Amino acid sequence: MKKKRFTESQILRVLKEVEGGRHVTLAQPEPAAFGGPH
């Protein structure tokens, strides 16, 4: 069985932070996908 790396609430929280323009520390190959560096 694979373990879920994130719970749904954690994912939603990260998405909200990204929408708010906060820099989220995740392994993102292309930060430009979130609107580039702020």
Short mmCIF file of C-alpha atoms in Angstrom, two decimals:
data_model
loop_
_atom_site.label_atom_id
_atom_site.label_comp_id
_atom_site.label_asym_id
_atom_site.label_seq_id
_atom_site.Cartn_x
_atom_site.Cartn_y
_atom_site.Cartn_z
CA MET A 1 0.00 0.00 0.00
CA LYS A 2 1.17 3.48 -0.82
CA LYS A 3 0.98 6.08 1.90
CA LYS A 4 -0.61 9.40 1.04
CA ARG A 5 2.06 12.03 1.16
CA PHE A 6 -0.40 14.80 1.95
CA THR A 7 -3.84 14.83 3.48
CA GLU A 8 -6.63 16.66 1.66
CA SER A 9 -6.63 19.47 4.22
CA GLN A 10 -2.88 19.97 3.79
CA ILE A 11 -3.25 20.17 0.00
CA LEU A 12 -6.08 22.70 0.29
CA ARG A 13 -4.01 24.76 2.71
CA VAL A 14 -1.04 24.79 0.36
CA LEU A 15 -3.26 25.80 -2.55
CA LYS A 16 -4.69 28.67 -0.49
CA GLU A 17 -1.19 29.84 0.42
CA VAL A 18 -0.14 29.74 -3.24
CA GLU A 19 -3.21 31.75 -4.23
CA GLY A 20 -2.35 34.26 -1.52
CA GLY A 21 1.05 34.81 -3.13
CA ARG A 22 3.03 33.14 -0.35
CA HIS A 23 6.08 31.15 -1.29
CA VAL A 24 5.46 27.51 -0.47
CA THR A 25 8.48 25.32 0.05
CA LEU A 26 7.73 22.28 -2.05
CA ALA A 27 9.82 20.48 -4.63
CA GLN A 28 8.62 22.48 -7.63
CA PRO A 29 10.65 22.05 -10.83
CA GLU A 30 9.02 25.16 -12.29
CA PRO A 31 8.11 27.88 -9.80
CA ALA A 32 6.95 29.90 -12.84
CA ALA A 33 3.88 27.66 -12.84
CA PHE A 34 2.71 29.65 -9.81
CA GLY A 35 3.31 33.03 -11.44
CA GLY A 36 7.08 33.19 -11.14
CA PRO A 37 9.23 34.52 -8.29
CA HIS A 38 7.68 37.24 -6.13
#
